[in-house]
Coordinates of C-alpha atoms and ligand atoms in Angstrom, one line a residue:
M10 CA 89.4 134.0 90.4
A11 CA 92.7 134.0 92.2
R12 CA 91.5 137.4 93.6
A13 CA 88.1 136.0 94.6
L14 CA 90.1 133.3 96.5
Q15 CA 92.4 135.8 97.9
L16 CA 89.6 137.9 99.2
A17 CA 87.6 135.0 100.6
R18 CA 90.7 133.9 102.6
R19 CA 91.0 137.3 104.1
M20 CA 87.3 137.4 105.0
L21 CA 87.8 133.9 106.5
D22 CA 90.3 134.9 108.7
N23 CA 88.3 138.0 109.8
G24 CA 85.9 135.5 110.8
E25 CA 83.3 136.7 108.4
A26 CA 80.8 134.1 107.0
S27 CA 79.2 135.9 104.2
T28 CA 79.2 139.4 102.8
S29 CA 79.4 141.1 99.3
V30 CA 81.8 142.2 97.1
R31 CA 81.0 145.2 94.5
G32 CA 77.4 144.3 95.0
K33 CA 77.7 140.5 94.3
P34 CA 76.7 138.3 97.3
L35 CA 79.7 136.0 98.1
G36 CA 79.3 133.2 100.5
L37 CA 81.9 131.4 102.5
A38 CA 82.1 128.1 104.1
T39 CA 85.1 125.9 105.7
A40 CA 84.5 122.0 106.4
H41 CA 87.2 119.9 107.8
T42 CA 88.1 116.4 106.7
S43 CA 91.6 114.5 106.4
A44 CA 93.8 112.5 104.2
L45 CA 96.0 109.6 104.9
V46 CA 99.8 109.5 104.5
G47 CA 100.4 105.9 105.6
L48 CA 98.6 105.5 108.7
E49 CA 98.6 109.1 109.6
A50 CA 95.8 111.3 108.9
H51 CA 96.7 115.0 108.0
A52 CA 94.1 117.6 108.4
V53 CA 92.4 118.8 104.9
R54 CA 90.5 122.2 105.0
V55 CA 87.9 122.4 102.4
E56 CA 87.3 126.2 101.6
A57 CA 84.3 126.8 99.5
S58 CA 83.3 130.6 98.1
S59 CA 80.5 131.1 96.0
T60 CA 79.5 134.5 93.9
R61 CA 76.7 134.7 91.8
G62 CA 78.0 135.0 88.2
P63 CA 79.2 133.1 85.4
S64 CA 78.6 129.3 86.2
F65 CA 81.5 127.1 87.2
F66 CA 82.6 124.7 89.9
Q67 CA 86.1 124.6 90.3
L68 CA 88.5 122.7 92.6
V69 CA 92.0 123.8 93.6
G70 CA 94.7 122.4 95.9
L71 CA 96.4 119.8 93.9
A72 CA 93.2 118.0 92.8
E73 CA 93.9 114.7 91.3
A74 CA 91.5 112.6 89.0
A75 CA 89.7 111.4 91.9
V76 CA 89.1 114.7 93.2
R77 CA 88.0 115.9 89.9
E78 CA 85.6 113.0 89.7
S79 CA 84.4 114.0 93.2
R80 CA 83.2 117.4 91.7
V81 CA 80.8 115.2 89.5
R82 CA 79.5 113.2 92.1
V83 CA 79.0 116.3 94.5
Q84 CA 77.3 118.2 91.8
S85 CA 75.1 115.1 91.2
A86 CA 74.2 114.5 94.9
L87 CA 73.2 118.1 95.2
A88 CA 71.1 118.0 92.4
G89 CA 69.3 115.1 93.7
M90 CA 68.3 117.1 96.8
G91 CA 66.9 119.8 94.5
I92 CA 69.8 122.1 94.6
L93 CA 71.1 123.3 91.5
I94 CA 74.6 125.3 91.6
D95 CA 74.4 126.2 88.0
E96 CA 73.6 129.9 89.0
Y97 CA 76.8 130.1 91.2
A98 CA 80.4 130.4 90.4
I99 CA 82.0 128.2 93.1
T100 CA 85.5 127.8 94.0
V101 CA 86.9 125.0 96.3
N102 CA 90.0 125.0 97.7
L103 CA 91.5 121.9 99.2
A104 CA 94.2 123.1 101.8
P105 CA 97.2 122.3 102.4
A106 CA 98.1 122.4 98.6
D107 CA 101.1 120.3 98.8
L108 CA 99.4 117.2 100.5
R109 CA 98.8 114.5 98.1
K110 CA 94.9 113.9 98.3
S111 CA 93.0 111.6 95.8
A112 CA 90.5 109.9 98.2
A113 CA 86.7 110.0 97.1
A114 CA 86.4 110.5 101.2
L115 CA 86.8 114.2 100.6
D116 CA 83.2 114.1 98.8
L117 CA 81.0 114.7 101.9
A118 CA 83.0 117.6 103.1
I119 CA 83.2 119.3 99.7
A120 CA 79.6 118.9 99.4
V121 CA 78.8 120.6 102.8
A122 CA 81.3 123.1 102.0
V123 CA 79.4 124.2 99.2
L124 CA 76.0 124.1 100.9
G125 CA 77.6 126.4 103.4
A126 CA 79.0 128.7 100.7
I127 CA 75.6 129.0 98.8
G128 CA 73.8 129.8 102.2
K129 CA 72.0 126.6 102.2
L130 CA 73.6 125.4 105.5
P131 CA 74.3 127.2 108.7
T132 CA 78.1 127.4 108.8
G133 CA 78.6 127.6 112.7
A134 CA 78.9 123.8 113.5
L135 CA 81.3 123.0 110.9
S136 CA 84.6 124.1 112.6
E137 CA 84.7 121.4 115.1
L138 CA 83.5 118.9 112.9
L139 CA 85.2 116.0 111.1
L140 CA 83.6 115.0 107.7
I141 CA 84.3 112.0 105.7
G142 CA 82.4 109.7 103.3
E143 CA 82.0 109.3 99.6
L144 CA 79.0 110.2 97.7
S145 CA 77.2 108.5 95.2
L146 CA 75.6 110.4 92.1
D147 CA 72.1 110.0 94.1
G148 CA 73.5 111.5 97.1
R149 CA 74.1 108.3 99.4
V150 CA 77.1 108.5 101.5
C151 CA 79.3 105.4 101.0
S152 CA 81.7 103.5 102.8
I153 CA 85.4 104.4 102.9
R154 CA 88.8 103.2 103.7
G155 CA 90.7 104.3 106.6
V156 CA 87.9 105.3 108.9
L157 CA 89.8 104.2 112.0
P158 CA 93.3 106.0 111.5
Q159 CA 91.4 109.1 110.4
L160 CA 89.3 109.3 113.5
E161 CA 92.2 108.6 115.8
G162 CA 94.1 111.4 113.9
A163 CA 90.9 113.6 114.5
R164 CA 90.9 112.8 118.2
A165 CA 94.4 113.6 118.6
R166 CA 94.1 117.1 116.7
G167 CA 91.3 117.7 119.4
T168 CA 88.1 117.7 116.8
R169 CA 85.1 117.3 119.1
A170 CA 82.9 115.3 116.5
A171 CA 83.0 113.5 113.3
I172 CA 80.4 112.3 110.6
V173 CA 81.1 108.9 108.8
P174 CA 79.4 106.7 106.6
R175 CA 77.3 104.2 108.1
E176 CA 78.6 101.4 106.4
N177 CA 81.6 102.1 108.4
A178 CA 79.8 102.3 111.7
A179 CA 81.5 99.3 113.5
E180 CA 85.0 100.5 112.6
A181 CA 83.9 103.8 113.9
G182 CA 82.7 102.5 117.0
L183 CA 86.2 101.5 118.1
V184 CA 87.2 105.3 118.6
S185 CA 86.5 107.0 121.8
G186 CA 87.1 110.6 122.9
L187 CA 85.1 112.4 120.3
E188 CA 81.4 112.0 119.1
V189 CA 80.9 110.1 116.1
F190 CA 77.7 110.3 114.2
V191 CA 77.0 107.9 111.2
T192 CA 75.1 108.7 108.1
G193 CA 73.6 107.2 105.0
S194 CA 73.1 110.3 102.9
L195 CA 73.9 114.0 102.2
E196 CA 70.5 114.9 103.1
E197 CA 70.6 113.4 106.4
V198 CA 73.7 115.2 107.2
V199 CA 72.2 118.6 106.1
D200 CA 69.1 117.9 108.5
H201 CA 71.6 117.3 111.1
L202 CA 73.5 120.4 110.7
A203 CA 70.3 122.5 110.4
G204 CA 69.2 121.0 113.6
R205 CA 66.1 119.5 112.3
R206 CA 66.9 115.9 112.8
R207 CA 70.0 114.3 114.6
L208 CA 71.9 111.6 113.2
S209 CA 72.5 108.4 115.2
R210 CA 75.9 107.9 117.0
A211 CA 78.1 104.9 116.3
R212 CA 77.6 102.1 119.0
R213 CA 80.7 101.0 120.8
T214 CA 82.4 98.1 119.2
E215 CA 83.3 95.3 121.5
F216 CA 86.7 93.5 121.3
K217 CA 86.7 89.8 121.6
P218 CA 90.1 88.3 121.1
S219 CA 90.4 85.2 119.5
S220 CA 93.2 82.8 118.9
G221 CA 91.9 81.7 115.4
E222 CA 91.2 77.9 116.2
T223 CA 87.8 77.8 114.5
V224 CA 89.0 79.0 111.2
Q225 CA 92.6 77.7 111.2
G226 CA 92.3 74.1 112.8
D227 CA 94.3 72.7 115.6
L228 CA 97.9 71.7 116.0
S229 CA 96.5 68.1 117.1
E230 CA 95.9 67.4 113.4
V231 CA 99.5 67.3 112.9
R232 CA 100.9 63.7 113.3
G233 CA 104.5 63.0 113.9
Q234 CA 106.9 65.7 112.9
H235 CA 108.2 66.3 116.4
V236 CA 111.3 68.4 115.4
A237 CA 109.1 70.6 113.1
R238 CA 106.5 71.2 116.0
R239 CA 109.1 71.9 118.3
A240 CA 110.6 74.6 115.8
L241 CA 106.9 76.3 115.5
E242 CA 106.6 76.2 119.3
I243 CA 110.0 78.2 119.6
A244 CA 109.6 80.6 116.6
A245 CA 106.0 81.2 118.2
A246 CA 107.6 81.8 121.7
G247 CA 110.2 84.3 120.6
G248 CA 108.7 85.7 117.6
H249 CA 111.7 83.9 115.3
N250 CA 111.3 83.7 111.4
L251 CA 111.2 80.0 110.3
L252 CA 112.3 78.2 107.5
L253 CA 110.7 74.7 106.6
L254 CA 112.6 72.6 104.3
G255 CA 111.2 69.2 102.8
P256 CA 109.5 67.2 100.1
P257 CA 105.8 67.9 99.1
G258 CA 103.2 66.4 101.4
G259 CA 105.2 66.6 104.7
G260 CA 102.8 69.1 106.2
K261 CA 104.9 72.3 105.5
T262 CA 101.7 74.2 104.6
L263 CA 99.6 72.8 107.3
L264 CA 102.1 73.6 110.0
A265 CA 102.4 77.3 108.7
R266 CA 98.7 77.5 108.6
L267 CA 98.4 76.4 112.2
L268 CA 101.0 78.8 113.7
P269 CA 98.5 81.5 114.5
T270 CA 96.8 79.0 116.6
I271 CA 99.8 78.8 119.2
L272 CA 100.3 82.7 119.3
P273 CA 98.8 84.8 122.1
P274 CA 95.5 86.3 120.9
L275 CA 95.8 90.0 119.9
T276 CA 95.7 92.6 122.7
F277 CA 93.3 95.5 122.1
D278 CA 96.0 97.8 120.9
E279 CA 97.6 95.2 118.5
A280 CA 93.9 94.7 116.9
L281 CA 93.4 98.6 116.6
E282 CA 96.9 98.7 114.8
T283 CA 96.2 95.7 112.5
T284 CA 92.7 96.9 111.9
A285 CA 93.8 100.4 110.8
I286 CA 96.2 98.7 108.1
H287 CA 93.6 96.4 106.9
S288 CA 91.1 99.6 106.9
V289 CA 93.7 101.4 104.7
A290 CA 93.7 98.5 102.4
G291 CA 89.5 98.2 102.4
L292 CA 89.8 94.7 103.9
V293 CA 88.0 95.4 107.4
D294 CA 84.8 93.1 107.7
A295 CA 82.1 95.9 107.8
D296 CA 79.9 94.1 110.3
R297 CA 82.6 93.3 112.7
G298 CA 84.7 96.5 112.4
I299 CA 87.8 95.0 113.7
V300 CA 90.5 92.4 113.3
S301 CA 90.5 90.5 116.1
E302 CA 92.3 87.4 115.0
R303 CA 95.8 87.3 114.0
P304 CA 96.3 87.8 110.4
Y305 CA 97.7 84.8 108.3
R306 CA 98.6 86.0 104.9
A307 CA 100.1 83.8 102.2
P308 CA 100.9 85.5 98.9
H309 CA 101.5 83.6 95.8
H310 CA 105.2 83.6 94.6
S311 CA 104.0 85.6 91.5
V312 CA 103.2 88.6 93.8
S313 CA 104.5 91.8 92.8
D314 CA 106.9 93.9 94.7
A315 CA 104.3 96.5 95.4
G316 CA 101.9 93.8 96.4
L317 CA 104.4 92.4 98.7
V318 CA 105.7 95.5 100.4
G319 CA 103.0 98.0 99.5
G320 CA 102.9 101.1 97.3
G321 CA 101.2 103.2 94.9
D322 CA 100.6 106.9 94.7
V323 CA 98.3 107.0 97.5
P324 CA 100.4 104.4 99.3
R325 CA 98.5 101.3 100.2
P326 CA 100.0 98.6 102.6
G327 CA 101.4 95.3 100.9
E328 CA 101.3 91.8 102.6
V329 CA 104.2 92.3 104.9
S330 CA 102.1 94.9 106.6
L331 CA 99.0 93.3 106.4
A332 CA 100.5 90.1 108.0
H333 CA 101.8 92.7 110.7
N334 CA 101.2 91.1 114.2
G335 CA 100.4 87.7 112.3
V336 CA 102.0 85.4 110.3
L337 CA 103.5 85.9 106.7
F338 CA 103.9 82.5 104.7
L339 CA 106.0 82.4 101.7
D340 CA 105.3 79.2 100.1
E341 CA 107.4 77.8 97.4
F342 CA 109.9 80.4 98.9
A343 CA 112.8 79.4 96.0
E344 CA 110.2 80.5 93.3
F345 CA 109.9 83.9 94.3
R346 CA 111.9 86.5 92.3
R347 CA 115.1 87.4 93.6
S348 CA 114.2 91.2 93.3
T349 CA 111.1 90.5 95.3
L350 CA 112.7 88.6 98.2
E351 CA 115.2 91.6 98.4
V352 CA 112.5 94.1 98.8
L353 CA 111.7 92.1 101.8
R354 CA 114.9 92.5 103.7
Q355 CA 114.5 96.1 104.8
P356 CA 111.1 95.8 106.4
L357 CA 112.1 92.4 108.1
E358 CA 115.0 94.2 109.8
D359 CA 113.2 97.6 110.6
G360 CA 109.7 96.4 111.5
R361 CA 108.2 98.9 109.4
V362 CA 108.1 99.6 105.6
F363 CA 108.9 103.0 103.9
I364 CA 107.2 104.0 100.5
A365 CA 108.9 107.0 99.5
R366 CA 106.9 109.3 96.8
A367 CA 107.1 112.6 95.3
R368 CA 105.4 114.2 97.8
A369 CA 105.3 112.0 100.9
R370 CA 107.0 109.5 102.5
A371 CA 104.6 107.0 104.0
W372 CA 105.6 104.0 106.2
F373 CA 103.5 101.1 107.5
P374 CA 104.2 98.8 110.3
A375 CA 105.6 95.5 109.1
R376 CA 106.5 92.9 111.8
P377 CA 105.1 89.6 111.0
L378 CA 106.2 86.4 111.9
M379 CA 107.7 85.1 108.3
V380 CA 107.4 81.2 107.6
A381 CA 109.2 80.3 104.4
A382 CA 108.8 76.9 103.0
V383 CA 110.9 75.1 100.4
N384 CA 111.3 72.0 98.7
P385 CA 115.0 70.7 98.6
C386 CA 115.1 70.5 94.6
P387 CA 112.9 71.4 91.9
C388 CA 111.0 68.1 92.0
G389 CA 110.9 68.1 95.4
Y390 CA 112.3 64.5 96.1
H391 CA 116.2 64.9 96.5
G392 CA 117.3 63.2 99.8
H393 CA 113.8 61.5 100.1
P394 CA 113.9 58.0 101.3
R395 CA 111.3 56.3 99.1
R396 CA 111.4 58.3 96.0
D397 CA 113.9 59.2 93.6
C398 CA 114.7 62.8 92.5
R399 CA 114.4 63.5 88.8
C400 CA 116.5 66.7 88.8
S401 CA 120.0 66.9 87.2
E402 CA 122.6 67.6 89.3
R403 CA 123.1 71.1 87.7
L404 CA 119.6 71.9 87.9
R405 CA 119.7 71.1 91.7
L406 CA 122.6 73.1 92.4
R407 CA 121.2 76.2 90.7
Y408 CA 117.9 75.9 92.3
Q409 CA 119.8 75.6 96.0
A410 CA 122.0 78.5 95.0
R411 CA 118.8 80.7 95.0
L412 CA 118.3 79.8 98.7
S413 CA 121.7 81.0 100.0
G414 CA 120.6 84.6 99.7
P415 CA 120.9 87.1 102.5
L416 CA 117.4 87.0 103.3
L417 CA 117.7 83.3 104.2
D418 CA 120.5 84.4 106.4
R419 CA 118.0 86.7 108.3
I420 CA 115.8 83.5 109.1
D421 CA 116.7 82.4 112.6
I422 CA 115.5 78.9 112.7
H423 CA 115.7 76.3 109.6
V424 CA 114.1 73.0 110.0
A425 CA 113.7 69.9 108.0
V426 CA 110.3 68.5 107.3
P427 CA 110.7 65.0 106.3
P428 CA 108.1 62.9 104.5
V429 CA 105.4 62.1 106.9
D430 CA 106.0 58.5 108.5
V431 CA 103.2 56.3 107.5
A432 CA 103.1 54.8 110.8
A433 CA 102.5 58.0 112.6
L434 CA 99.8 59.3 110.0
T435 CA 97.8 56.0 110.8
S436 CA 98.7 55.4 114.3
G437 CA 95.7 57.5 115.8
T438 CA 97.5 59.1 118.1
R439 CA 96.8 63.0 118.0
G440 CA 99.5 65.5 118.9
E441 CA 99.5 68.1 121.6
S442 CA 96.6 70.6 120.8
S443 CA 97.3 74.2 120.0
A444 CA 96.1 75.3 123.3
A445 CA 98.4 73.1 125.4
V446 CA 101.5 74.7 123.1
R447 CA 100.1 78.3 123.4
S448 CA 100.2 78.3 127.2
R449 CA 103.8 77.4 127.0
V450 CA 104.3 80.1 124.4
N451 CA 102.5 82.6 126.6
A452 CA 104.7 81.7 129.5
A453 CA 107.9 82.2 127.6
R454 CA 106.7 85.4 126.2
E455 CA 106.0 86.7 129.9
L456 CA 109.4 86.3 130.7
Q457 CA 110.5 88.2 127.7
H458 CA 108.1 90.6 128.7
Q459 CA 109.4 91.1 132.0
R460 CA 113.0 91.8 130.9
F461 CA 111.3 94.5 128.6
A462 CA 109.3 96.0 131.2
A463 CA 112.4 96.2 133.8
G464 CA 114.3 98.3 130.8
L465 CA 116.9 95.4 130.3
V466 CA 116.3 95.4 126.5
A467 CA 114.3 97.5 124.2
A468 CA 112.0 95.0 122.6
P469 CA 109.6 92.4 123.9
L470 CA 110.5 89.5 121.8
N471 CA 114.0 87.8 121.7
S472 CA 113.9 87.8 117.8
Q473 CA 114.3 91.8 118.0
L474 CA 117.4 91.7 120.6
S475 CA 120.7 93.4 119.5
A476 CA 123.8 91.7 120.1
S477 CA 124.6 94.2 123.2
E478 CA 121.2 93.4 124.5
L479 CA 122.2 89.7 124.1
E480 CA 125.1 90.3 126.3
R481 CA 123.2 91.4 129.2
V482 CA 120.5 88.6 128.8
A483 CA 121.7 85.6 127.2
D484 CA 125.1 85.2 129.0
L485 CA 126.9 82.2 128.2
E486 CA 128.2 80.0 130.9
S487 CA 131.3 78.2 130.1
D488 CA 130.0 74.9 128.4
G489 CA 127.5 76.9 126.2
K490 CA 130.3 79.3 125.3
R491 CA 132.7 76.6 124.2
L492 CA 130.0 74.7 122.2
L493 CA 129.1 78.1 120.4
E494 CA 132.7 78.7 119.7
A495 CA 133.4 75.5 118.4
A496 CA 130.2 75.8 116.0
V497 CA 131.4 78.9 114.8
S498 CA 135.0 77.9 114.0
Q499 CA 134.5 74.2 112.7
L500 CA 131.4 75.1 110.7
G501 CA 132.4 78.3 109.5
L502 CA 129.2 79.9 110.9
S503 CA 129.0 83.9 110.1
A504 CA 128.8 86.5 112.8
R505 CA 125.2 86.9 112.1
A506 CA 124.6 83.5 112.4
F507 CA 126.3 83.6 115.9
V508 CA 123.8 86.2 117.2
R509 CA 120.8 84.4 115.7
I510 CA 121.8 81.2 117.4
R511 CA 122.1 83.2 120.7
R512 CA 118.7 84.7 120.3
V513 CA 116.9 81.4 119.6
A514 CA 119.0 79.9 122.5
R515 CA 117.5 82.6 124.7
T516 CA 114.0 81.6 123.8
I517 CA 114.6 77.8 124.4
A518 CA 115.8 78.8 127.8
D519 CA 112.6 80.7 128.3
L520 CA 110.5 77.9 127.1
E521 CA 112.2 76.0 130.1
G522 CA 111.5 79.1 132.6
S523 CA 115.2 78.9 133.0
A524 CA 117.0 82.4 133.4
E525 CA 120.3 81.1 132.7
L526 CA 121.5 80.1 129.2
L527 CA 122.6 76.6 129.5
A528 CA 125.0 74.1 127.0
P529 CA 121.6 72.1 126.0
H530 CA 119.8 75.3 125.0
V531 CA 122.8 76.4 122.7
A532 CA 123.1 72.9 121.4
E533 CA 119.4 73.0 120.3
A534 CA 119.7 76.4 118.7
I535 CA 122.7 75.3 116.4
Q536 CA 120.8 72.4 115.2
G537 CA 118.4 75.1 113.9
R538 CA 121.3 76.6 112.2
L539 CA 122.7 73.4 110.5
L540 CA 119.9 72.1 108.7
D541 CA 120.7 73.7 105.3
R542 CA 124.0 72.7 105.1
Q543 CA 123.2 69.0 105.8
S544 CA 120.0 68.7 103.7
L545 CA 121.4 70.8 100.8
G546 CA 124.6 69.0 100.9
Ligands
ADP83 N1 102.3 65.4 109.7 C1 101.1 65.5 109.2 N2 99.8 65.3 109.7 C2 98.6 65.1 109.3 N3 98.4 65.6 108.2 C3 99.4 66.0 107.3 C4 100.6 65.8 107.6 N4 101.6 66.2 106.8 C5 100.6 66.4 105.7 N5 99.4 66.1 105.8 C6 98.4 66.3 105.1 O1 98.6 66.0 103.8 C7 98.4 67.2 102.8 C8 99.5 68.0 102.3 O2 100.4 68.5 103.2 P1 101.0 70.0 103.0 O3 100.9 70.7 104.3 O4 100.1 70.5 102.0 O5 102.3 69.5 102.9 P2 103.6 70.4 101.9 O6 103.2 71.9 102.1 O7 104.7 70.1 102.7 O8 103.6 70.1 100.6 C9 97.5 68.2 103.7 O9 96.1 68.0 103.4 C10 97.7 67.9 104.9 O10 96.7 67.7 105.8
MG84 MG1 102.7 72.9 100.6

């Protein structure tokens, strides 16, 4: 068989579509599809050859279980069209061989290549065409994951046209620059390629950015909690990670859930990036085809490491990537396993996750705004003005020790969320609306963007600035400098904390529209680092 394959290859190179070897008819066809490594689509060539002879159908080119199953589906789908391949010896080679490919999305290209190789299809149209879709046993073409990144990859490679499952039409309609056809069955594809009946095109999918008020609620629901609301606004404005600390019922979960409503709406590029990640995870709504709201992900503390940061043989994104461009809320932060929090460190520093596997190194974007919520002790009521804490001293100290990890050190703002004031809850005065806060957040982000656009800094958000960039854009006047120096020496703050305070101070100044960093900005930023010491004793 290796000989037949070699021969087939040589003939493909010579551009011969079909000829005969020692009197036996031999057909050849190549179809094009792709496989994803992270969000990168790699071209996959499906080469099929057929001879009349002992009946077999083999797939080579590092075919994993899923690809072997695809053989069954292809055979059955062809039989459904009245095409029996028993009388042929068929070899399908998936190239390049060293690329990990286990997606059912290869089915359609395999079936079409086989049909070409046994002379049931003209092969001329296949060279410029990307085929992606999973086949059901009866020949329907079913939806797949990762349509958007695969089409974007094909466009980047210069592919002219693509055929994708009709169920993925809305997502496919996001891509321009290549002709995208949609199909519901293998038979329709065959008719299209044979020139009998043209497939319909994917219609352009409209993008309407949304701030998510409709599903998330509005900040005006939050009564009292002025300090926490202010911290939420600063976090949103500068992209700073936030720790909320307080007893149960204070509104920590409520505040975190409302954070997306004060963030600016997604830009189209952010929406595409977010959609691509969600698509690889199979989470894009088929009718809408696009993620148009900032994601809000709140994994339970029992989440696995892979669930949180991604993993798998064919890598899938985890929660930290699904929350990219949105909010990652870690409730009951102290209950997460230490090892789990440990794996979050690298993505939070780098803004992306690397998943290393034997054959591929995939990466996914991972730049969410992280909000962590913790109780002050296991029972939750340590330091509560009206309720008694039931925890022993030892238990409480052990719990608090869990909060002093290096991850906590990477959270820019720490804020207390005290028990809600009953008067505030019943007073009837509503807090400021999400829209009002969002307009200030937008203005502060605009100032950051201007510095970025002017080339002063390498990132559009203060939370991403390096110490040397801060020297340039967060210059301290003498009072602010004295204040910060005093804080560092008297409170024993680390160098890391020093940088974080400066970043947050820059954002506070931006919220006030102030180019200069003044002492009050620094003072408020220092407040946001002291909390854990005060409330945790
Ligand atoms: N400041 C507040 N304003 C309005 N409602 C609140 C406030 N704090 C808590 N609540 C309400 O109390 C309930 C519990 O709040 P939650 O956010 O779950 O508290 P926590 O996460 O701190 O335990 C929620 O239904 C929320 O609507
Ligand atoms: Mg809660």
